[in-house]
Amino acid sequence: MTLDCNTRYDGGRTHPRPLSRQIDLMAGIVVTGASSGIGRAIAIRLAADTVARPRPTPTRMLIHYRCNRAGAEATANEVRGMGVDCQIMAADLSKIPTAEKFAQNALDQMGPIDTWVNNAGADVLTGEPAAWSFHEKLRWLLDVDLCGTAAVSRIVGPAMAEQDRPEHGEPEPGEPEPGEQKQDEKERGEKEHSENAGEGAAATPSMVFIGWDQAAEGMEGDAGMMFGPVKAAVMAFAASLAQTLAPRVRVNTVAPGWIQTAWGESTSEYWNERATTQALMGRWGRPSDVAAAVAYLSRPEAGFVTGQTVNVNGGWNRKFA
Amino acid sequence: MTLDCNTRYDGGRTHPRPLSRQIDLMAGIVVTGASSGIGRAIAIRLAADTVARPRPTPTRMLIHYRCNRAGAEATANEVRGMGVDCQIMAADLSKIPTAEKFAQNALDQMGPIDTWVNNAGADVLTGEPAAWSFHEKLRWLLDVDLCGTAAVSRIVGPAMAEQDRPEHGEPEPGEPEPGEQKQDEKERGEKEHSENAGEGAAATPSMVFIGWDQAAEGMEGDAGMMFGPVKAAVMAFAASLAQTLAPRVRVNTVAPGWIQTAWGESTSEYWNERATTQALMGRWGRPSDVAAAVAYLSRPEAGFVTGQTVNVNGGWNRKFA
Amino acid sequence: MTLDCNTRYDGGRTHPRPLSRQIDLMAGIVVTGASSGIGRAIAIRLAADTVARPRPTPTRMLIHYRCNRAGAEATANEVRGMGVDCQIMAADLSKIPTAEKFAQNALDQMGPIDTWVNNAGADVLTGEPAAWSFHEKLRWLLDVDLCGTAAVSRIVGPAMAEQDRPEHGEPEPGEPEPGEQKQDEKERGEKEHSENAGEGAAATPSMVFIGWDQAAEGMEGDAGMMFGPVKAAVMAFAASLAQTLAPRVRVNTVAPGWIQTAWGESTSEYWNERATTQALMGRWGRPSDVAAAVAYLSRPEAGFVTGQTVNVNGGWNRKFA
Amino acid sequence: MTLDCNTRYDGGRTHPRPLSRQIDLMAGIVVTGASSGIGRAIAIRLAADTVARPRPTPTRMLIHYRCNRAGAEATANEVRGMGVDCQIMAADLSKIPTAEKFAQNALDQMGPIDTWVNNAGADVLTGEPAAWSFHEKLRWLLDVDLCGTAAVSRIVGPAMAEQDRPEHGEPEPGEPEPGEQKQDEKERGEKEHSENAGEGAAATPSMVFIGWDQAAEGMEGDAGMMFGPVKAAVMAFAASLAQTLAPRVRVNTVAPGWIQTAWGESTSEYWNERATTQALMGRWGRPSDVAAAVAYLSRPEAGFVTGQTVNVNGGWNRKFA
């Protein structure tokens, strides 16, 4: 049940561009599983947001992938084309030690993390795994989506909680210096109040997980019994992580509905009909719809949002046709 | 149990600035209850968003208020200062006929509505109503927050569903003309898919309601028994309206937690301690936190989000101290 | 918008049977709106449960109704036929003072209350109200289902919290006497632990509200916009009351789906199709389904269940046909 | 990370009592993980319910356990003492093939299943696993609680859906014979309506899962990050199974809060304080509290309840001390 790919984990040495020397002043963004689909859309959207800020912060981005190096490079090139420093890093998150090494390498290379998006998830609908048994698929999904993601987050989250927070642009007069920021949580919470007011203020770093809008309510068949538990588990992990890391890191989940990715595009008339009927909006979702929600939750303006789930599912259609 | 104020409903004649002749091309934004606090923050934030767009759409805004004309004018002036056409309109939403007249006048004067925010709510914590009985307060809250808001929404929502949608900037080549847009819902849903892709594309108009994050779970005491039912009712109305108006209008709710408005600022040490302890973020929420969520839900990029509630509550703290 | 009926509120004097002299030892059960449908099924079910106990507690029941005296008598006669003392009492709960007088009279006549079921709700689907406007219906529903129920509960709930609790059968040796029971809540909670263990032990009195399973998620059209808010409000009130009265009174909600009552039986093919399709169980619910859930929540064995909602809706069908 | 115990899986040959020859007429009940704690309480409660029926159905019960044979025997002996046929069967559910073999053996030996309770769960708080790493614990929990339970349920559930349903006592005149019951789902749903009405009617078989009330909302620390995902996954699996097996099998979840089992009894003052403070009822839950909810959901009277979760948590305390 182990999958091979041409690009094996290389300990984080896959960075084709020299590291910025301004690392301390930069806002680090990491998106896992960003070689295609929703992950790629998130990376591109977060890069666009960075550039569009009135006083753009120098930002560097890390694109994680497992096998699809060409896809990761394509994502990275789009990001670089927008003027954002970007590197790629391969890691098979289905192995705990590899996942942990990836997390540590990412932290080492990126410096302070502003935004971390846990988007990587196993694909059991296409390729070799499509032929696996239910239990093999469930296990593979748990290995990557839940256990691997948890391994990464349990290293990255506490590090984000401890880090000196990057500034968005120049601090306002009277703003605290990074070095002054290690206070007890209570004080920090209060200080936050004034800090976030200014555009240049430091923001609480943010983690976003990707869930599934149908997980808790259930879906019939093998797909429901497989993706439901796995994604419900991811969302529950995020909720507990939010309780654990607050108020130093915000943790939220975006729960997509039926999104037209590679799978959706090539799918049957049945799924086309189902996706467009079960969404109130009468259409498939797009990766950019999910990316926009991730972008909102990652911005300083969402500084009072943590432990929440935003469904991006076109609204569940409860009407009776 | 009827409250008086100096500025009575005037049938919508309170527009101190001449109407734009470009009304057909403009994106209309309406915020009810925007003479202070969260409503004012929303109005200002939506104006700022409008101006910050890469190709700004000419926008006009309507500020609704009940009594506090000076406050409404102050909000409007801030909005105008940002370059957005803005007028004010008074109406006591606790009366169904008045609420309905207000809705009709707003539609008449604004033209196509892009964004409608139902923020108006009764204040029973300060002023005369603070001395009322539980049942008088509950009734007053139901009159304004639920029944008045429903009366407004049941006129505005269907009108938004039928209107020729304003374009955000120039339509892309191949984009449908407004006049072509009255199709059956199915087709529209599919067309949406391509429409929203371009930055200049027309977007599905959006309504946002304001709820309360604690409504469904409950809070002890009179406040819980009063605000809980009223805000749960508002949120449920929004959910049913979303089912009713899809896919032509998106309807969502922002559910604030403890927000430091006029009430919060002057409040006791008890409430200060409670608000900062029950939020994972360890601080009071700010009106701008709520406004940012409203702004996200109102943007075309949230075009696949409807029927949802976003809690802006700092995360409910479930830890045991 | 006021409805008339032949039997007006009579201050609680409508009790056709002499009061038991054993009132102190009896477990009082009150079901509002029990002249037909779900309310009648609940009354009959609770009576049956009482009789079926290994060591039956002498029980008295009060059947509340608004207009349908014949129906209330029919319910009461069925209950009496099972060997349970039963009286009826008329009250129009749409008026706060009447609702409050009813609550006080019920307490006076029944003595300690074991189980109180707030089932009364306005009927706007049949009879005169069916022709009313949306806003008249909404108001009438709020008056009865929410405000009237709240008025009753805010008198009955605290009284139940303060009352010396009726014993279920003989107290076990070492059980506290009723007079010893006014302790602080902490101690009571702990004592509960041992009390409930024995079959003869006193149980925490229980209130049950009736909600609607679709309230929070929404339903399209006027019905959704009317029943959704009202029932969501009732459920939220129950949640806040649970927070308020714990641990002295348990408060829960049963949320029915499509139930075949008088309305359901005479309904159209459309509704028949809808009800049987939207429930996973493929059938209409029955009043007895709802009654069984109320009975469970009312029993001492549910002594650790409070603030909860149990959907009795056949399971919401999320499959795609 | 594999645990050893003295009693290994024996292919279901651990049945110390001869099989009943009346197997076809009996209602089979299976409780997994019933050698102690909540599982034992469930087994005893279901046995008591069986005996207490007005016209008791001959019932046989199967007690599953992993290692604690003495405990399983003790449970079985209590059940037998109540007059219910009972056997025990060992199986380590952490291995998919073993879990599947157990499911098949249970079906073979029990005949038609009336009630199946998936209570088995890994214990990582005491014994050897208490010293394991987070990831080892998480894996072990997933292996047993989710994957093993899914393996069992995916064999047992479909078998329950296909089986000729056991009758509760004598069928009423006009009741269908078991052989007539394989109809399409639609018809079945409608027939259900009349079937369940009579006391002697066949009931839809029921599966119950055990979740955790805090799973979706989250809890801080390793315990939250471990039990939250696992139990959320179990609840989501149950929801999808309910969608899959309806209307032939009902599937529900009971979600306990802090329950005083072996762990609870020996626990620290901290946990004692936490458990009694976070529950509105001000006390620890008891295994019998959970068992009562399982019993309700398993009874024919809950025939319109599927896909639901009942929290047995004393009510989550949201008050601010």
PDB file of N, CA and C in Angstrom, chain D residues 47-79:
ATOM      1  N   ALA D  47     -30.115  -6.541  28.243  1.00  0.00           N
ATOM      2  CA  ALA D  47     -30.708  -7.781  28.743  1.00  0.00           C
ATOM      3  C   ALA D  47     -31.926  -7.467  29.617  1.00  0.00           C
ATOM      4  N   ALA D  48     -31.764  -6.467  30.471  1.00  0.00           N
ATOM      5  CA  ALA D  48     -32.877  -6.098  31.353  1.00  0.00           C
ATOM      6  C   ALA D  48     -34.081  -5.644  30.532  1.00  0.00           C
ATOM      7  N   ASP D  49     -33.830  -4.873  29.508  1.00  0.00           N
ATOM      8  CA  ASP D  49     -34.915  -4.399  28.642  1.00  0.00           C
ATOM      9  C   ASP D  49     -35.660  -5.556  27.994  1.00  0.00           C
ATOM     10  N   THR D  50     -34.891  -6.540  27.562  1.00  0.00           N
ATOM     11  CA  THR D  50     -35.469  -7.707  26.909  1.00  0.00           C
ATOM     12  C   THR D  50     -36.443  -8.418  27.836  1.00  0.00           C
ATOM     13  N   VAL D  51     -35.995  -8.611  29.045  1.00  0.00           N
ATOM     14  CA  VAL D  51     -36.794  -9.344  30.027  1.00  0.00           C
ATOM     15  C   VAL D  51     -38.032  -8.547  30.434  1.00  0.00           C
ATOM     16  N   ALA D  52     -37.897  -7.233  30.439  1.00  0.00           N
ATOM     17  CA  ALA D  52     -38.987  -6.398  30.946  1.00  0.00           C
ATOM     18  C   ALA D  52     -40.116  -6.214  29.949  1.00  0.00           C
ATOM     19  N   ARG D  53     -39.920  -6.651  28.699  1.00  0.00           N
ATOM     20  CA  ARG D  53     -40.980  -6.462  27.711  1.00  0.00           C
ATOM     21  C   ARG D  53     -42.251  -7.198  28.116  1.00  0.00           C
ATOM     22  N   PRO D  54     -43.397  -6.621  27.778  1.00  0.00           N
ATOM     23  CA  PRO D  54     -44.665  -7.266  28.142  1.00  0.00           C
ATOM     24  C   PRO D  54     -44.731  -8.711  27.635  1.00  0.00           C
ATOM     25  N   ARG D  55     -44.378  -8.889  26.360  1.00  0.00           N
ATOM     26  CA  ARG D  55     -44.286 -10.256  25.860  1.00  0.00           C
ATOM     27  C   ARG D  55     -42.848 -10.498  25.422  1.00  0.00           C
ATOM     28  N   PRO D  56     -42.023 -10.938  26.372  1.00  0.00           N
ATOM     29  CA  PRO D  56     -40.578 -11.018  26.087  1.00  0.00           C
ATOM     30  C   PRO D  56     -40.284 -11.913  24.884  1.00  0.00           C
ATOM     31  N   THR D  57     -39.430 -11.422  24.009  1.00  0.00           N
ATOM     32  CA  THR D  57     -38.914 -12.231  22.908  1.00  0.00           C
ATOM     33  C   THR D  57     -37.756 -13.069  23.431  1.00  0.00           C
ATOM     34  N   PRO D  58     -37.714 -14.343  23.071  1.00  0.00           N
ATOM     35  CA  PRO D  58     -36.495 -15.081  23.422  1.00  0.00           C
ATOM     36  C   PRO D  58     -35.300 -14.375  22.790  1.00  0.00           C
ATOM     37  N   THR D  59     -34.307 -14.110  23.587  1.00  0.00           N
ATOM     38  CA  THR D  59     -33.171 -13.316  23.127  1.00  0.00           C
ATOM     39  C   THR D  59     -31.874 -14.046  23.423  1.00  0.00           C
ATOM     40  N   ARG D  60     -30.912 -13.882  22.528  1.00  0.00           N
ATOM     41  CA  ARG D  60     -29.578 -14.355  22.860  1.00  0.00           C
ATOM     42  C   ARG D  60     -28.601 -13.207  22.669  1.00  0.00           C
ATOM     43  N   MET D  61     -27.591 -13.213  23.503  1.00  0.00           N
ATOM     44  CA  MET D  61     -26.640 -12.111  23.464  1.00  0.00           C
ATOM     45  C   MET D  61     -25.233 -12.645  23.264  1.00  0.00           C
ATOM     46  N   LEU D  62     -24.445 -11.859  22.553  1.00  0.00           N
ATOM     47  CA  LEU D  62     -23.033 -12.178  22.374  1.00  0.00           C
ATOM     48  C   LEU D  62     -22.207 -11.035  22.958  1.00  0.00           C
ATOM     49  N   ILE D  63     -21.300 -11.419  23.835  1.00  0.00           N
ATOM     50  CA  ILE D  63     -20.402 -10.455  24.478  1.00  0.00           C
ATOM     51  C   ILE D  63     -19.044 -10.573  23.817  1.00  0.00           C
ATOM     52  N   HIS D  64     -18.625  -9.514  23.155  1.00  0.00           N
ATOM     53  CA  HIS D  64     -17.285  -9.531  22.563  1.00  0.00           C
ATOM     54  C   HIS D  64     -16.275  -8.920  23.539  1.00  0.00           C
ATOM     55  N   TYR D  65     -15.062  -9.448  23.484  1.00  0.00           N
ATOM     56  CA  TYR D  65     -13.977  -8.868  24.286  1.00  0.00           C
ATOM     57  C   TYR D  65     -12.669  -9.121  23.548  1.00  0.00           C
ATOM     58  N   ARG D  66     -11.610  -8.483  24.023  1.00  0.00           N
ATOM     59  CA  ARG D  66     -10.311  -8.708  23.389  1.00  0.00           C
ATOM     60  C   ARG D  66      -9.436  -9.586  24.269  1.00  0.00           C
ATOM     61  N   CYS D  67      -9.169  -9.138  25.469  1.00  0.00           N
ATOM     62  CA  CYS D  67      -8.237  -9.843  26.353  1.00  0.00           C
ATOM     63  C   CYS D  67      -8.876 -10.305  27.656  1.00  0.00           C
ATOM     64  N   ASN D  68      -9.765  -9.476  28.147  1.00  0.00           N
ATOM     65  CA  ASN D  68     -10.256  -9.655  29.502  1.00  0.00           C
ATOM     66  C   ASN D  68     -11.368 -10.701  29.553  1.00  0.00           C
ATOM     67  N   ARG D  69     -10.953 -11.965  29.467  1.00  0.00           N
ATOM     68  CA  ARG D  69     -11.939 -13.042  29.430  1.00  0.00           C
ATOM     69  C   ARG D  69     -12.730 -13.135  30.732  1.00  0.00           C
ATOM     70  N   ALA D  70     -12.024 -12.910  31.832  1.00  0.00           N
ATOM     71  CA  ALA D  70     -12.728 -12.976  33.113  1.00  0.00           C
ATOM     72  C   ALA D  70     -13.835 -11.921  33.167  1.00  0.00           C
ATOM     73  N   GLY D  71     -13.502 -10.744  32.677  1.00  0.00           N
ATOM     74  CA  GLY D  71     -14.507  -9.678  32.651  1.00  0.00           C
ATOM     75  C   GLY D  71     -15.679 -10.028  31.757  1.00  0.00           C
ATOM     76  N   ALA D  72     -15.373 -10.572  30.583  1.00  0.00           N
ATOM     77  CA  ALA D  72     -16.439 -10.954  29.658  1.00  0.00           C
ATOM     78  C   ALA D  72     -17.333 -12.014  30.282  1.00  0.00           C
ATOM     79  N   GLU D  73     -16.716 -12.973  30.970  1.00  0.00           N
ATOM     80  CA  GLU D  73     -17.499 -14.018  31.628  1.00  0.00           C
ATOM     81  C   GLU D  73     -18.388 -13.423  32.728  1.00  0.00           C
ATOM     82  N   ALA D  74     -17.840 -12.477  33.433  1.00  0.00           N
ATOM     83  CA  ALA D  74     -18.620 -11.841  34.503  1.00  0.00           C
ATOM     84  C   ALA D  74     -19.838 -11.134  33.915  1.00  0.00           C
ATOM     85  N   THR D  75     -19.617 -10.405  32.811  1.00  0.00           N
ATOM     86  CA  THR D  75     -20.755  -9.757  32.146  1.00  0.00           C
ATOM     87  C   THR D  75     -21.773 -10.800  31.705  1.00  0.00           C
ATOM     88  N   ALA D  76     -21.265 -11.851  31.048  1.00  0.00           N
ATOM     89  CA  ALA D  76     -22.160 -12.884  30.526  1.00  0.00           C
ATOM     90  C   ALA D  76     -22.945 -13.537  31.656  1.00  0.00           C
ATOM     91  N   ASN D  77     -22.269 -13.756  32.784  1.00  0.00           N
ATOM     92  CA  ASN D  77     -22.975 -14.386  33.893  1.00  0.00           C
ATOM     93  C   ASN D  77     -24.084 -13.509  34.448  1.00  0.00           C
ATOM     94  N   GLU D  78     -23.835 -12.228  34.470  1.00  0.00           N
ATOM     95  CA  GLU D  78     -24.904 -11.324  34.925  1.00  0.00           C
ATOM     96  C   GLU D  78     -26.083 -11.384  33.963  1.00  0.00           C
ATOM     97  N   VAL D  79     -25.763 -11.404  32.681  1.00  0.00           N
ATOM     98  CA  VAL D  79     -26.810 -11.457  31.663  1.00  0.00           C
ATOM     99  C   VAL D  79     -27.594 -12.763  31.772  1.00  0.00           C
TER     100      VAL D  79
END
